[in-house]
XYZ file of C-alpha atoms in Angstrom:
160
model
C 0.170 0.121 0.244
C 1.304 3.441 -0.745
C 1.252 6.295 1.665
C 1.481 10.065 0.933
C 3.641 11.535 3.800
C 1.387 14.501 4.128
C -1.790 12.421 4.687
C -0.225 10.274 7.417
C 1.030 13.367 9.487
C -2.437 14.773 8.854
C -3.878 11.590 10.866
C -1.309 11.770 12.969
C -2.714 11.567 17.147
C -0.046 14.208 18.579
C -1.725 16.950 17.607
C -5.079 15.622 19.071
C -3.385 14.521 22.116
C -1.525 17.729 22.733
C -4.882 19.866 22.136
C -6.849 17.226 24.536
C -3.974 18.399 27.072
C -3.883 22.349 26.559
C -1.042 23.980 27.595
C 1.262 24.684 30.330
C -0.916 25.123 32.626
C -2.792 21.575 32.313
C 0.658 19.856 32.113
C 1.535 21.333 35.411
C -1.645 20.344 36.586
C -1.241 16.623 35.593
C 2.440 16.757 37.353
C 0.573 17.769 40.159
C -1.994 14.947 39.898
C 0.416 12.313 39.221
C 2.469 13.621 42.624
C -0.674 13.081 44.300
C -2.871 16.735 44.889
C -6.491 15.844 44.504
C -8.050 19.143 45.517
C -8.951 22.261 43.277
C -6.798 24.199 46.898
C -4.096 22.232 46.733
C -3.604 22.889 43.089
C -4.287 26.625 43.293
C -1.843 26.902 46.138
C 0.891 24.772 44.948
C 0.678 26.214 41.614
C 0.294 29.849 42.102
C -2.545 29.686 39.179
C -5.772 31.722 39.372
C -8.695 30.089 40.177
C -10.564 30.942 37.294
C -7.567 29.591 35.119
C -7.089 26.190 37.107
C -11.202 25.757 36.861
C -11.145 25.925 33.116
C -8.083 23.506 33.166
C -9.437 20.984 35.169
C -12.671 20.985 33.323
C -11.223 20.429 30.124
C -9.202 17.868 31.785
C -12.038 16.204 32.835
C -13.833 16.688 29.610
C -10.917 14.923 28.063
C -10.851 12.043 30.489
C -7.894 12.502 31.360
C -9.203 13.310 35.560
C -12.553 12.237 37.037
C -14.551 14.861 39.406
C -15.956 13.309 42.051
C -17.558 13.982 45.277
C -15.413 12.872 48.229
C -16.845 10.464 50.363
C -16.061 11.954 54.032
C -18.179 15.344 52.764
C -19.981 14.923 49.535
C -19.900 18.915 49.281
C -16.452 18.566 48.579
C -14.792 17.299 45.039
C -11.051 15.814 44.763
C -9.706 15.261 41.397
C -8.269 11.551 40.386
C -6.285 10.556 36.984
C -8.189 8.061 34.860
C -6.327 5.250 33.214
C -6.157 7.346 30.088
C -4.227 10.144 32.869
C -2.266 7.980 34.291
C -1.357 6.733 31.153
C 0.410 10.344 30.006
C 3.077 9.867 33.093
C 5.802 8.018 31.050
C 5.501 11.174 28.629
C 5.573 12.987 31.242
C 8.423 12.107 32.853
C 10.352 12.026 29.691
C 9.815 15.712 29.498
C 11.226 16.439 32.671
C 14.279 14.301 31.983
C 14.525 15.923 28.232
C 14.490 19.227 30.639
C 17.025 18.096 33.312
C 19.420 17.112 30.169
C 19.289 20.348 28.263
C 19.464 22.983 31.101
C 15.984 24.139 30.563
C 15.723 24.732 34.574
C 18.309 25.016 37.857
C 19.032 21.710 38.774
C 16.410 19.902 41.124
C 17.423 19.209 44.394
C 14.808 15.893 44.025
C 15.025 12.637 41.282
C 12.682 10.637 40.534
C 13.384 7.337 42.282
C 11.898 3.747 42.664
C 9.884 3.758 46.086
C 10.801 -0.198 46.511
C 14.781 0.714 46.608
C 14.748 4.518 46.906
C 17.101 4.990 43.716
C 17.009 7.181 40.716
C 14.766 5.567 37.603
C 16.741 5.154 34.613
C 16.078 7.970 31.720
C 13.196 7.034 29.309
C 13.930 5.458 25.921
C 12.356 3.786 23.338
C 12.348 0.502 23.049
C 12.187 -1.850 20.335
C 9.202 -4.814 20.549
C 11.787 -6.844 22.120
C 13.427 -4.737 24.458
C 15.987 -3.345 23.048
C 16.887 0.182 23.225
C 16.385 2.041 20.027
C 17.793 5.059 18.480
C 15.914 7.759 16.134
C 18.038 6.132 13.471
C 16.720 2.858 13.954
C 12.856 3.614 13.655
C 10.685 3.762 10.856
C 6.964 4.706 9.970
C 5.411 1.302 9.247
C 1.452 0.803 7.875
C -0.726 -0.806 10.295
C -1.585 -3.661 7.373
C 2.152 -4.176 7.020
C 2.511 -5.348 11.336
C 2.618 -9.038 11.618
C 1.813 -10.171 15.048
C 4.166 -11.285 17.417
C 4.182 -14.768 18.350
C 6.495 -14.339 21.823
C 6.850 -11.548 24.867
C 9.230 -9.162 24.841
C 12.646 -9.982 26.778
C 12.518 -7.873 30.274
C 15.087 -5.388 30.462
C 17.461 -5.932 33.359
């Protein structure tokens, strides 16, 4: 099957994903949620974001299925915001962006690094992996049409 690069780029999921997230504040809200923040006031005080902007961004994240707005069980008048599975799936992208920013000096060095809860050691850098667990470089990547992909008969090897 012949493909047109311009047509394939038009069908790329990246623009839609960026539209669903919004802009800077949405990413910072997501960072807060990934760190355990659940309540409007916590987001507002931690991020220093204006209340109207926060309300707008939270509503957008809920509308896009990234966060869930639900009444608290202890006080039904209060609400909390929780990441949906769709929102949790953004963690690798968020971590990759942070690691990129740290590598390229986009901010002063942080006094905290993301670590493994089990042994409290820093996590490895996010890498692109092949189906069998091999780390890939940009030069190793190629766009493959969905109809050309053959199902794998074995599970990928676990990286050590």
